[in-house]
Amino acid sequence: MKKLTVLFALAIFAVSLAAVAGEGKKGEKLVSGTISALDLPNRTMTVTDAKNVQWTILWNDSTRVKGGELKEGETV
């Protein structure tokens, strides 16, 4: 019975840990799509996703880009 209680407690802990890990930092979202507009001087871009929803993304000096140069029409 004690083993069952410990296993149950570990299962609850694992599920809650997974839920917290999936949330990310406040305000963060994972977006993928195509760059439909790019404004390098103002550090903004608009990404259109598969459902045709447009997302405006802003960045600052500490933002890192992997995979090459940002260009309109590129997939991100």
PDB file of C-alpha atoms in Angstrom:
ATOM      1  CA  MET A   1       0.000   0.000   0.000  1.00  0.00           C
ATOM      2  CA  LYS A   2       2.879   2.340   0.824  1.00  0.00           C
ATOM      3  CA  LYS A   3       4.443   1.714  -2.623  1.00  0.00           C
ATOM      4  CA  LEU A   4       1.145   2.535  -4.311  1.00  0.00           C
ATOM      5  CA  THR A   5       0.880   5.831  -2.411  1.00  0.00           C
ATOM      6  CA  VAL A   6       4.448   6.787  -3.324  1.00  0.00           C
ATOM      7  CA  LEU A   7       3.890   5.896  -6.993  1.00  0.00           C
ATOM      8  CA  PHE A   8       0.660   7.895  -7.042  1.00  0.00           C
ATOM      9  CA  ALA A   9       2.416  10.931  -5.508  1.00  0.00           C
ATOM     10  CA  LEU A  10       5.244  10.664  -8.063  1.00  0.00           C
ATOM     11  CA  ALA A  11       2.726  10.440 -10.916  1.00  0.00           C
ATOM     12  CA  ILE A  12       0.949  13.594  -9.718  1.00  0.00           C
ATOM     13  CA  PHE A  13       4.300  15.372  -9.389  1.00  0.00           C
ATOM     14  CA  ALA A  14       5.354  14.328 -12.904  1.00  0.00           C
ATOM     15  CA  VAL A  15       2.083  15.513 -14.455  1.00  0.00           C
ATOM     16  CA  SER A  16       2.245  18.878 -12.676  1.00  0.00           C
ATOM     17  CA  LEU A  17       5.888  19.325 -13.645  1.00  0.00           C
ATOM     18  CA  ALA A  18       5.044  18.625 -17.294  1.00  0.00           C
ATOM     19  CA  ALA A  19       2.196  21.146 -17.175  1.00  0.00           C
ATOM     20  CA  VAL A  20       4.453  23.857 -15.768  1.00  0.00           C
ATOM     21  CA  ALA A  21       7.206  23.102 -18.290  1.00  0.00           C
ATOM     22  CA  GLY A  22       4.753  23.395 -21.179  1.00  0.00           C
ATOM     23  CA  GLU A  23       3.682  26.909 -20.189  1.00  0.00           C
ATOM     24  CA  GLY A  24       7.033  28.578 -20.817  1.00  0.00           C
ATOM     25  CA  LYS A  25       7.680  32.138 -19.707  1.00  0.00           C
ATOM     26  CA  LYS A  26       4.774  34.532 -19.408  1.00  0.00           C
ATOM     27  CA  GLY A  27       3.906  35.962 -22.811  1.00  0.00           C
ATOM     28  CA  GLU A  28       5.894  33.422 -24.837  1.00  0.00           C
ATOM     29  CA  LYS A  29       4.300  31.716 -27.810  1.00  0.00           C
ATOM     30  CA  LEU A  30       5.631  29.300 -30.384  1.00  0.00           C
ATOM     31  CA  VAL A  31       4.713  30.496 -33.871  1.00  0.00           C
ATOM     32  CA  SER A  32       5.648  29.037 -37.233  1.00  0.00           C
ATOM     33  CA  GLY A  33       4.747  30.260 -40.679  1.00  0.00           C
ATOM     34  CA  THR A  34       5.988  32.551 -43.432  1.00  0.00           C
ATOM     35  CA  ILE A  35       7.454  36.021 -43.001  1.00  0.00           C
ATOM     36  CA  SER A  36       4.893  38.252 -44.750  1.00  0.00           C
ATOM     37  CA  ALA A  37       6.391  41.609 -43.724  1.00  0.00           C
ATOM     38  CA  LEU A  38       9.804  42.557 -42.390  1.00  0.00           C
ATOM     39  CA  ASP A  39      10.880  45.902 -40.918  1.00  0.00           C
ATOM     40  CA  LEU A  40      14.541  45.560 -39.910  1.00  0.00           C
ATOM     41  CA  PRO A  41      15.071  49.192 -38.713  1.00  0.00           C
ATOM     42  CA  ASN A  42      12.149  48.878 -36.268  1.00  0.00           C
ATOM     43  CA  ARG A  43      12.951  45.230 -35.473  1.00  0.00           C
ATOM     44  CA  THR A  44       9.526  43.830 -36.290  1.00  0.00           C
ATOM     45  CA  MET A  45       8.204  41.167 -38.604  1.00  0.00           C
ATOM     46  CA  THR A  46       4.797  39.772 -39.405  1.00  0.00           C
ATOM     47  CA  VAL A  47       4.488  36.000 -39.637  1.00  0.00           C
ATOM     48  CA  THR A  48       1.451  34.388 -41.262  1.00  0.00           C
ATOM     49  CA  ASP A  49       0.720  30.880 -39.978  1.00  0.00           C
ATOM     50  CA  ALA A  50      -1.007  27.919 -41.655  1.00  0.00           C
ATOM     51  CA  LYS A  51      -4.443  29.151 -40.529  1.00  0.00           C
ATOM     52  CA  ASN A  52      -3.753  32.548 -42.156  1.00  0.00           C
ATOM     53  CA  VAL A  53      -3.410  34.250 -38.751  1.00  0.00           C
ATOM     54  CA  GLN A  54      -0.879  37.062 -38.689  1.00  0.00           C
ATOM     55  CA  TRP A  55       1.511  37.482 -35.753  1.00  0.00           C
ATOM     56  CA  THR A  56       3.649  40.582 -35.206  1.00  0.00           C
ATOM     57  CA  ILE A  57       6.999  39.679 -33.682  1.00  0.00           C
ATOM     58  CA  LEU A  58       9.360  42.184 -32.077  1.00  0.00           C
ATOM     59  CA  TRP A  59      12.992  41.662 -31.109  1.00  0.00           C
ATOM     60  CA  ASN A  60      15.863  43.485 -29.398  1.00  0.00           C
ATOM     61  CA  ASP A  61      19.675  43.435 -29.274  1.00  0.00           C
ATOM     62  CA  SER A  62      19.788  40.226 -27.238  1.00  0.00           C
ATOM     63  CA  THR A  63      17.667  38.257 -29.734  1.00  0.00           C
ATOM     64  CA  ARG A  64      19.566  35.561 -31.639  1.00  0.00           C
ATOM     65  CA  VAL A  65      18.553  34.233 -35.034  1.00  0.00           C
ATOM     66  CA  LYS A  66      19.635  30.787 -36.168  1.00  0.00           C
ATOM     67  CA  GLY A  67      19.438  29.540 -39.712  1.00  0.00           C
ATOM     68  CA  GLY A  68      20.381  32.533 -41.784  1.00  0.00           C
ATOM     69  CA  GLU A  69      19.141  35.919 -42.890  1.00  0.00           C
ATOM     70  CA  LEU A  70      15.555  37.042 -42.316  1.00  0.00           C
ATOM     71  CA  LYS A  71      13.739  37.696 -45.610  1.00  0.00           C
ATOM     72  CA  GLU A  72      10.106  38.104 -46.634  1.00  0.00           C
ATOM     73  CA  GLY A  73       8.702  34.818 -47.921  1.00  0.00           C
ATOM     74  CA  GLU A  74      11.036  32.688 -45.752  1.00  0.00           C
ATOM     75  CA  THR A  75       9.598  30.026 -43.471  1.00  0.00           C
ATOM     76  CA  VAL A  76      10.227  30.481 -39.751  1.00  0.00           C
TER      77      VAL A  76
END
